[in-house]
Amino acid sequence: MSTRTGPQHYPGANRDHWYQDDFGGDRMEVNVVVLHTTEGRSLPDYQGGAVAPNLTAVPDFAARKLKWYQHFDIDISSRALMNKRGGVETNTLNVCQVELVGTCDPETHTKWAARDQAHIYWPKAPEWALRAVAAYLAWMNIHHDVPLRGPALWPAYPKSSGNGGGQRMSGARWNAFKGVCGHMHVPENTHGDPGAIDFEALIGFAKSAAQD
Ligand SMILES: [Zn+2]
C-alpha cells in the first residue's frame, strides 16, 4: 500500500504546536476526516500532545475566520480517539482528525452566553465558520481524495453520547467508511461530539468550494 501521497501541511496552518517529533504516529493514506469539538474556548494543550488531533481550528471572531494549527502531518495518525485492545483500529485507520474549538453542548453554550464569553456553539455555527471548515474539507477532497459525504445521523449532544442517537458505526461499517464523520460515529468511543453540526450545509459548502 502506498502511503503519504499529497501535501502534508494544510496551507496557512500554524505549526508552533507540533507533536509529531514527540509522538511519532503511523504512516497512513488518509480517506476519512473525523470532526471533534474541544468543549473549550481556546487552543488546548492536549496533555502536551498526548491526545492531540492532526489540526485544531480556533475562531477569530474579529476577523470572522478560523485560525488553523497543525500538530501532525495529514497522513500521520494522531491521538484524539479511544482505541481499545482488539476490535478495530481508530486513530490509525487512515483518519485525519480535526478539533473545532467551541462546544456542542447546549448547557455549556448557555453558560458561556450568560457570561458574554465569545464562542462557537457548533450546532448553530455562523456561516463563516462552517465555510472555513468546508474549505478544509474541500482541500482534503482535492488533495487526499476524502469523499465529501458522511453518515446520515448527526444527533444533538447529549443524546449523541454513547450511542444514544443510534449513530455510532459498527466495526465493519467503520472499517469500510470513507468520508467525513464525527467522534460520535467512531466505534470503541463514547464521546458525543460534535453533535448536531449542520452537516448538510457543511458538505454543501465543501462541494461548492471544491469546484472553485
Ligand atoms: Zn472528540
CSV table of C-alpha atoms and ligand atoms in Angstrom, one decimal:
chain,number,residue,atom,x,y,z
A,1,MET,CA,0.0,0.0,0.0
A,2,SER,CA,1.3,3.4,-0.9
A,3,THR,CA,1.3,5.9,1.9
A,4,ARG,CA,1.6,9.6,2.4
A,5,THR,CA,0.7,10.9,-1.0
A,6,GLY,CA,-0.3,14.5,-1.4
A,7,PRO,CA,0.6,17.7,0.5
A,8,GLN,CA,1.1,17.0,4.2
A,9,HIS,CA,0.6,20.6,5.6
A,10,TYR,CA,-2.6,22.5,5.4
A,11,PRO,CA,-1.8,25.8,3.7
A,12,GLY,CA,-1.6,28.6,6.3
A,13,ALA,CA,-1.8,26.4,9.3
A,14,ASN,CA,0.5,27.4,12.2
A,15,ARG,CA,2.9,24.6,13.2
A,16,ASP,CA,4.2,26.1,16.5
A,17,HIS,CA,2.3,23.4,18.4
A,18,TRP,CA,3.8,20.4,16.6
A,19,TYR,CA,3.7,17.0,18.3
A,20,GLN,CA,4.9,14.6,15.7
A,21,ASP,CA,8.5,14.8,16.9
A,22,ASP,CA,7.4,13.7,20.4
A,23,PHE,CA,4.8,11.1,19.5
A,24,GLY,CA,5.7,9.8,16.0
A,25,GLY,CA,2.5,8.2,14.7
A,26,ASP,CA,1.7,5.7,12.0
A,27,ARG,CA,2.1,6.4,8.3
A,28,MET,CA,-1.3,6.3,6.6
A,29,GLU,CA,-3.1,7.2,3.4
A,30,VAL,CA,-6.0,9.2,4.8
A,31,ASN,CA,-9.5,8.6,3.5
A,32,VAL,CA,-11.6,9.8,6.5
A,33,VAL,CA,-11.9,13.1,8.3
A,34,VAL,CA,-13.1,12.9,11.9
A,35,LEU,CA,-14.5,16.1,13.4
A,36,HIS,CA,-14.4,16.9,17.1
A,37,THR,CA,-15.4,19.8,19.3
A,38,THR,CA,-12.9,20.8,22.1
A,39,GLU,CA,-15.6,21.9,24.6
A,40,GLY,CA,-13.3,24.9,25.4
A,41,ARG,CA,-12.7,28.4,24.1
A,42,SER,CA,-9.0,28.4,23.2
A,43,LEU,CA,-6.3,26.1,21.8
A,44,PRO,CA,-6.0,23.1,24.1
A,45,ASP,CA,-2.7,21.8,25.4
A,46,TYR,CA,-3.8,18.2,24.7
A,47,GLN,CA,-1.8,16.9,27.6
A,48,GLY,CA,1.4,18.0,25.9
A,49,GLY,CA,0.2,16.5,22.7
A,50,ALA,CA,-0.7,13.1,24.1
A,51,VAL,CA,-4.3,13.4,22.9
A,52,ALA,CA,-3.8,15.8,20.1
A,53,PRO,CA,-5.6,15.7,16.7
A,54,ASN,CA,-3.9,16.5,13.4
A,55,LEU,CA,-5.4,20.0,13.3
A,56,THR,CA,-7.2,22.5,15.5
A,57,ALA,CA,-9.4,25.3,14.3
A,58,VAL,CA,-9.6,28.3,16.6
A,59,PRO,CA,-12.2,31.0,15.9
A,60,ASP,CA,-11.0,34.6,15.4
A,61,PHE,CA,-14.3,36.5,16.0
A,62,ALA,CA,-13.0,39.9,15.0
A,63,ALA,CA,-11.7,38.6,11.6
A,64,ARG,CA,-14.6,36.1,11.2
A,65,LYS,CA,-12.0,33.4,10.4
A,66,LEU,CA,-10.7,30.1,11.8
A,67,LYS,CA,-7.0,30.1,12.7
A,68,TRP,CA,-5.6,26.7,11.9
A,69,TYR,CA,-3.0,24.9,13.9
A,70,GLN,CA,-1.4,21.7,12.7
A,71,HIS,CA,0.0,19.1,15.1
A,72,PHE,CA,0.7,16.1,12.9
A,73,ASP,CA,1.2,15.6,9.1
A,74,ILE,CA,-2.1,14.9,7.2
A,75,ASP,CA,-1.1,11.3,6.6
A,76,ILE,CA,0.3,10.6,10.1
A,77,SER,CA,-2.0,9.2,12.8
A,78,SER,CA,-3.0,11.5,15.6
A,79,ARG,CA,-4.3,10.7,19.1
A,80,ALA,CA,-7.8,12.1,19.9
A,81,LEU,CA,-9.7,8.9,19.7
A,82,MET,CA,-10.0,6.0,22.1
A,83,ASN,CA,-8.7,2.7,20.8
A,84,LYS,CA,-9.4,-0.5,22.7
A,85,ARG,CA,-7.2,-3.6,22.6
A,86,GLY,CA,-8.6,-5.9,20.0
A,87,GLY,CA,-11.6,-4.8,17.9
A,88,VAL,CA,-11.0,-2.2,15.2
A,89,GLU,CA,-8.3,0.4,14.7
A,90,THR,CA,-9.4,4.0,15.3
A,91,ASN,CA,-6.7,6.7,15.3
A,92,THR,CA,-4.5,4.7,12.9
A,93,LEU,CA,-7.3,3.8,10.4
A,94,ASN,CA,-6.5,6.4,7.7
A,95,VAL,CA,-8.1,9.1,9.7
A,96,CYS,CA,-7.2,12.8,9.8
A,97,GLN,CA,-8.7,14.4,12.9
A,98,VAL,CA,-9.8,18.0,13.4
A,99,GLU,CA,-10.7,19.6,16.7
A,100,LEU,CA,-13.1,22.6,16.3
A,101,VAL,CA,-12.7,25.0,19.3
A,102,GLY,CA,-16.0,25.6,20.9
A,103,THR,CA,-18.9,23.5,22.2
A,104,CYS,CA,-21.6,21.1,21.0
A,105,ASP,CA,-23.2,21.1,24.5
A,106,PRO,CA,-26.3,23.3,24.9
A,107,GLU,CA,-25.6,23.7,28.6
A,108,THR,CA,-22.1,24.9,28.0
A,109,HIS,CA,-23.4,27.3,25.3
A,110,THR,CA,-26.0,28.7,27.7
A,111,LYS,CA,-23.4,29.2,30.4
A,112,TRP,CA,-20.9,30.9,28.2
A,113,ALA,CA,-23.6,33.1,26.6
A,114,ALA,CA,-24.7,34.2,30.0
A,115,ARG,CA,-21.1,35.4,30.8
A,116,ASP,CA,-20.7,37.1,27.4
A,117,GLN,CA,-17.8,34.7,26.6
A,118,ALA,CA,-17.3,34.6,22.9
A,119,HIS,CA,-17.5,31.1,21.5
A,120,ILE,CA,-18.9,28.9,18.7
A,121,TYR,CA,-21.8,26.7,19.6
A,122,TRP,CA,-21.2,24.3,16.6
A,123,PRO,CA,-24.8,23.2,16.1
A,124,LYS,CA,-25.6,26.9,15.4
A,125,ALA,CA,-22.2,27.9,13.9
A,126,PRO,CA,-22.1,31.1,11.9
A,127,GLU,CA,-21.8,30.6,8.2
A,128,TRP,CA,-18.2,32.0,8.1
A,129,ALA,CA,-17.1,29.2,10.5
A,130,LEU,CA,-18.9,26.4,8.6
A,131,ARG,CA,-17.5,27.7,5.3
A,132,ALA,CA,-14.0,27.7,6.8
A,133,VAL,CA,-14.3,24.1,7.9
A,134,ALA,CA,-15.8,23.3,4.4
A,135,ALA,CA,-12.8,24.9,2.7
A,136,TYR,CA,-10.6,22.5,4.7
A,137,LEU,CA,-12.8,19.5,3.7
A,138,ALA,CA,-12.6,20.7,0.0
A,139,TRP,CA,-8.8,20.7,0.3
A,140,MET,CA,-8.9,17.2,1.7
A,141,ASN,CA,-11.1,16.1,-1.1
A,142,ILE,CA,-8.9,17.6,-3.8
A,143,HIS,CA,-5.5,16.6,-2.4
A,144,HIS,CA,-6.3,13.5,-0.4
A,145,ASP,CA,-9.4,12.1,-2.2
A,146,VAL,CA,-11.5,12.2,1.0
A,147,PRO,CA,-15.1,11.8,-0.3
A,148,LEU,CA,-17.5,14.7,0.6
A,149,ARG,CA,-20.1,12.5,2.2
A,150,GLY,CA,-20.8,11.1,5.6
A,151,PRO,CA,-23.3,9.5,8.0
A,152,ALA,CA,-27.0,10.4,7.8
A,153,LEU,CA,-27.4,10.7,11.6
A,154,TRP,CA,-25.9,13.7,13.5
A,155,PRO,CA,-27.9,13.7,16.7
A,156,ALA,CA,-27.6,16.5,19.2
A,157,TYR,CA,-25.4,16.3,22.3
A,158,PRO,CA,-26.0,14.9,24.9
A,159,LYS,CA,-28.2,12.3,23.1
A,160,SER,CA,-25.2,11.6,20.9
A,161,SER,CA,-23.2,10.3,23.9
A,162,GLY,CA,-22.5,6.6,23.9
A,163,ASN,CA,-24.8,5.6,21.0
A,164,GLY,CA,-27.9,7.4,22.2
A,165,GLY,CA,-28.9,8.5,18.7
A,166,GLY,CA,-28.2,5.2,17.1
A,167,GLN,CA,-25.5,7.0,15.1
A,168,ARG,CA,-22.3,5.1,16.0
A,169,MET,CA,-20.9,2.8,13.4
A,170,SER,CA,-20.3,-0.9,13.8
A,171,GLY,CA,-16.7,-2.1,13.4
A,172,ALA,CA,-17.5,-3.4,10.0
A,173,ARG,CA,-19.1,-0.2,8.8
A,174,TRP,CA,-16.2,1.9,10.3
A,175,ASN,CA,-13.6,-0.3,8.5
A,176,ALA,CA,-15.3,0.3,5.2
A,177,PHE,CA,-16.1,4.0,5.8
A,178,LYS,CA,-14.6,6.7,3.6
A,179,GLY,CA,-15.7,10.3,4.1
A,180,VAL,CA,-16.4,12.8,6.9
A,181,CYS,CA,-17.8,11.8,10.3
A,182,GLY,CA,-17.7,12.9,13.9
A,183,HIS,CA,-16.1,11.5,17.0
A,184,MET,CA,-19.7,10.3,17.9
A,185,HIS,CA,-19.7,8.0,14.9
A,186,VAL,CA,-16.4,6.1,15.7
A,187,PRO,CA,-16.7,2.7,17.4
A,188,GLU,CA,-14.9,2.0,20.7
A,189,ASN,CA,-15.6,5.6,21.6
A,190,THR,CA,-18.3,7.1,23.8
A,191,HIS,CA,-17.9,10.9,23.2
A,192,GLY,CA,-20.9,12.7,21.6
A,193,ASP,CA,-19.0,15.5,19.8
A,194,PRO,CA,-19.6,17.3,17.5
A,195,GLY,CA,-23.3,16.8,18.0
A,196,ALA,CA,-25.9,18.3,15.7
A,197,ILE,CA,-23.5,20.3,13.5
A,198,ASP,CA,-25.3,21.3,10.2
A,199,PHE,CA,-23.7,18.5,8.2
A,200,GLU,CA,-25.8,19.1,5.1
A,201,ALA,CA,-24.8,22.7,4.9
A,202,LEU,CA,-21.2,21.9,5.7
A,203,ILE,CA,-21.0,19.3,2.9
A,204,GLY,CA,-22.8,21.6,0.5
A,205,PHE,CA,-20.3,24.4,1.2
A,206,ALA,CA,-17.4,21.9,0.8
A,207,LYS,CA,-18.7,20.7,-2.6
A,208,SER,CA,-19.0,24.2,-3.9
A,209,ALA,CA,-15.6,25.1,-2.5
A,210,ALA,CA,-14.1,22.0,-4.2
A,211,GLN,CA,-15.4,23.3,-7.6
A,212,ASP,CA,-13.9,26.8,-7.3
B,1,ZN,ZN,-13.9,14.3,20.3
